[in-house]
Structure formats: structure tokens, C-alpha cells
């Protein structure tokens, strides 16, 4: 069961996740040490009044991140596919 009931259940081949960063050239040990060095990182509380779900596509020109859906803070879809939040 998903914590946010109004989100559609993901397709079976998709694992929900948040990508915090990417570096294809970094050694795994380096990435793990960088994370370990920052375990005490904190942030002030903040309010989220909208969010977008993106998908990523690798292209010869670099990655592209089209918006799949955008939601307001109450879970109402704001716009459909191809919505650009900028």
C-alpha cells in the first residue's frame, strides 16, 4: 500500500525512488564515503504547495526530464502530460 493514496500505483517495472544525484564516473566507495560524511545534514522545515513527477530519458544530447504529472499540495492534478513547471 502506498502512503499517498491518490497517486497511481506504479507499473510493475518501476521502483518508486528519489534521485538525489548522479555521477556515472564516481567510484562506489567514493559515493558511499561522501554520503557517510554528510549523515548529519539537516534542513529547516518547509511547506510543499505543489510537486511534479518526472521521468528521465537518456539521449545523445544528454538526459531529458519531461514532467509526467503535476499536483497541488492537496493531491489534485494540476495539468497532464507535457506540463512544464517553468
Coordinates of N, CA and C in Angstrom, one line a residue:
X1 N 0.8 -1.2 0.0 CA 0.0 0.0 0.0 C 0.9 1.2 0.0
X2 N 0.5 2.2 -0.7 CA 1.3 3.5 -0.8 C 0.8 4.5 0.2
X3 N 1.7 5.2 0.7 CA 1.4 6.2 1.8 C 0.5 7.3 1.2
X4 N 0.6 7.6 0.0 CA -0.2 8.7 -0.6 C -1.2 8.0 -1.5
X5 N -2.4 7.9 -1.1 CA -3.4 7.1 -1.7 C -3.8 7.6 -3.1
X6 N -3.7 8.9 -3.4 CA -4.2 9.5 -4.6 C -3.2 9.3 -5.8
X7 N -2.0 8.8 -5.5 CA -1.0 8.6 -6.6 C -1.3 7.3 -7.2
X8 N -1.2 7.2 -8.5 CA -1.5 6.0 -9.2 C -0.5 4.9 -8.8
X9 N -0.9 3.7 -8.8 CA 0.1 2.6 -8.4 C 1.1 2.5 -9.6
X10 N 2.4 2.4 -9.3 CA 3.4 2.4 -10.3 C 3.3 1.1 -11.1
X11 N 3.8 1.2 -12.4 CA 3.9 0.0 -13.2 C 4.8 -1.0 -12.6
X12 N 4.7 -2.3 -12.9 CA 5.5 -3.3 -12.2 C 7.0 -3.2 -12.4
X13 N 7.4 -2.6 -13.5 CA 8.8 -2.5 -13.8 C 9.4 -1.2 -13.2
X14 N 8.6 -0.4 -12.5 CA 9.1 0.8 -12.0 C 9.2 0.7 -10.5
X15 N 10.4 1.2 -9.9 CA 10.6 1.2 -8.5 C 10.5 2.7 -8.1
X16 N 9.5 3.1 -7.3 CA 9.5 4.5 -6.8 C 10.8 4.9 -6.1
X17 N 11.3 6.0 -6.4 CA 12.5 6.5 -5.8 C 12.7 8.0 -6.0
X18 N 13.6 8.5 -5.3 CA 14.0 9.9 -5.5 C 15.5 9.9 -5.8
X19 N 15.9 10.5 -6.9 CA 17.3 10.6 -7.3 C 17.8 11.8 -6.7
X20 N 18.8 11.7 -5.8 CA 19.5 12.8 -5.2 C 20.7 13.4 -6.0
X21 N 21.2 12.5 -6.8 CA 22.4 13.0 -7.6 C 22.8 11.8 -8.5
X22 N 23.6 12.2 -9.5 CA 24.1 11.2 -10.4 C 25.5 11.5 -10.8
X23 N 26.4 10.5 -10.8 CA 27.7 10.7 -11.3 C 28.2 9.3 -11.8
X24 N 28.1 9.1 -13.1 CA 28.5 7.8 -13.6 C 30.0 7.5 -13.5
X25 N 30.8 8.5 -13.3 CA 32.2 8.3 -13.3 C 32.8 8.1 -11.9
X26 N 32.0 8.3 -10.9 CA 32.5 8.2 -9.5 C 32.5 6.7 -9.1
X27 N 33.6 6.4 -8.3 CA 33.7 5.0 -7.8 C 32.7 4.8 -6.7
X28 N 32.1 3.6 -6.5 CA 31.1 3.4 -5.5 C 31.6 3.8 -4.1
X29 N 32.8 3.4 -3.8 CA 33.4 3.7 -2.5 C 33.4 5.2 -2.2
X30 N 33.7 6.0 -3.2 CA 33.7 7.5 -3.1 C 32.3 8.0 -2.8
X31 N 31.4 7.5 -3.5 CA 30.0 7.9 -3.3 C 29.5 7.6 -1.9
X32 N 29.8 6.3 -1.5 CA 29.4 5.9 -0.2 C 30.1 6.7 0.9
X33 N 31.3 7.1 0.7 CA 32.0 7.9 1.7 C 31.5 9.3 1.8
X34 N 31.1 9.9 0.6 CA 30.5 11.2 0.5 C 29.2 11.2 1.3
X35 N 28.4 10.2 1.1 CA 27.1 10.1 1.9 C 27.4 10.0 3.3
X36 N 28.3 9.1 3.7 CA 28.6 8.9 5.1 C 29.1 10.1 5.8
X37 N 29.9 10.9 5.1 CA 30.4 12.2 5.7 C 29.3 13.2 5.9
X38 N 28.1 13.0 5.3 CA 27.1 14.0 5.5 C 25.8 13.5 6.1
X39 N 25.9 12.4 6.9 CA 24.7 11.8 7.5 C 24.1 12.8 8.5
X40 N 24.8 13.8 9.0 CA 24.2 14.7 10.0 C 23.6 15.9 9.3
X41 N 23.5 15.9 8.0 CA 23.0 17.0 7.2 C 21.5 17.2 7.6
X42 N 21.1 18.5 7.9 CA 19.7 18.8 8.2 C 19.2 19.9 7.4
X43 N 17.9 20.1 7.5 CA 17.3 21.2 6.8 C 16.2 21.8 7.7
X44 N 15.9 23.1 7.4 CA 14.8 23.7 8.1 C 13.5 23.1 7.5
X45 N 12.4 23.1 8.3 CA 11.1 22.6 7.8 C 10.7 23.6 6.7
X46 N 10.0 23.0 5.7 CA 9.4 23.8 4.7 C 8.1 23.3 4.2
X47 N 7.3 24.1 3.6 CA 6.0 23.7 3.1 C 6.0 23.4 1.6
X48 N 5.4 22.3 1.2 CA 5.4 22.0 -0.2 C 4.0 22.3 -0.7
X49 N 3.8 23.2 -1.6 CA 2.5 23.6 -2.1 C 2.2 23.0 -3.5
X50 N 3.2 22.4 -4.1 CA 3.0 21.7 -5.4 C 4.2 20.8 -5.6
X51 N 4.1 19.8 -6.5 CA 5.2 19.0 -6.9 C 4.9 18.4 -8.2
X52 N 6.0 18.0 -8.9 CA 5.9 17.4 -10.2 C 6.5 16.0 -10.2
X53 N 6.0 15.1 -10.9 CA 6.6 13.8 -11.2 C 7.3 13.8 -12.5
X54 N 8.5 13.5 -12.6 CA 9.3 13.5 -13.8 C 9.7 12.1 -14.2
X55 N 10.0 11.9 -15.4 CA 10.6 10.7 -15.9 C 11.9 11.1 -16.6
X56 N 12.9 10.2 -16.6 CA 14.1 10.6 -17.3 C 14.3 9.7 -18.5
X57 N 14.9 10.4 -19.5 CA 15.3 9.7 -20.8 C 16.7 10.1 -21.1
X58 N 17.5 9.1 -21.4 CA 18.9 9.3 -21.8 C 18.8 9.5 -23.3
X59 N 19.5 10.6 -23.8 CA 19.5 10.9 -25.2 C 21.0 11.2 -25.5
X60 N 21.3 11.2 -26.8 CA 22.7 11.5 -27.3 C 23.1 12.9 -26.9
X61 N 22.1 13.8 -26.6 CA 22.4 15.2 -26.2 C 22.4 15.3 -24.7
X62 N 22.2 14.2 -24.0 CA 22.2 14.3 -22.5 C 20.8 13.9 -22.0
X63 N 20.6 13.9 -20.7 CA 19.3 13.4 -20.2 C 18.2 14.5 -20.4
X64 N 17.0 14.0 -20.5 CA 15.8 14.8 -20.6 C 14.9 14.4 -19.5
X65 N 14.2 15.4 -18.9 CA 13.3 15.1 -17.7 C 11.9 15.7 -18.0
X66 N 11.1 15.0 -18.8 CA 9.8 15.6 -19.0 C 8.9 15.3 -17.8
X67 N 8.0 16.3 -17.6 CA 7.0 16.2 -16.5 C 5.9 15.2 -16.9
X68 N 5.7 14.2 -16.0 CA 4.6 13.3 -16.2 C 3.3 13.8 -15.7
X69 N 3.3 14.4 -14.5 CA 2.1 15.0 -13.9 C 2.6 16.0 -12.9
X70 N 1.7 17.0 -12.6 CA 1.9 18.0 -11.6 C 0.7 18.0 -10.7
X71 N 1.0 18.2 -9.4 CA 0.0 18.1 -8.3 C 0.1 19.3 -7.4
X72 N -1.1 19.8 -6.9 CA -1.0 20.8 -5.9 C -0.8 20.1 -4.5
X73 N -0.7 20.8 -3.5 CA -0.4 20.3 -2.2 C -1.5 19.4 -1.6
X74 N -2.7 19.4 -2.2 CA -3.8 18.5 -1.8 C -4.0 17.3 -2.6
X75 N -3.1 17.1 -3.6 CA -3.1 15.9 -4.4 C -4.0 16.0 -5.7
X76 N -4.4 17.2 -6.0 CA -5.2 17.4 -7.2 C -4.2 17.6 -8.4
X77 N -4.4 16.9 -9.4 CA -3.6 17.0 -10.6 C -3.8 18.4 -11.2
X78 N -2.7 19.1 -11.4 CA -2.8 20.5 -11.9 C -2.9 20.5 -13.5
X79 N -2.0 19.7 -14.1 CA -2.0 19.6 -15.5 C -1.5 18.2 -15.9
X80 N -1.8 17.8 -17.1 CA -1.4 16.5 -17.5 C 0.0 16.4 -18.1
X81 N 0.2 15.4 -18.9 CA 1.5 15.1 -19.5 C 1.9 16.4 -20.3
X82 N 3.2 16.6 -20.4 CA 3.9 17.7 -21.1 C 3.7 19.0 -20.4
X83 N 3.2 19.1 -19.2 CA 3.1 20.3 -18.4 C 4.6 20.7 -18.1
X84 N 4.9 22.0 -18.3 CA 6.2 22.5 -18.0 C 6.1 23.4 -16.8
X85 N 6.7 23.1 -15.7 CA 6.6 23.9 -14.5 C 7.3 25.3 -14.5
X86 N 8.1 25.5 -15.5 CA 8.9 26.8 -15.6 C 8.1 27.9 -16.1

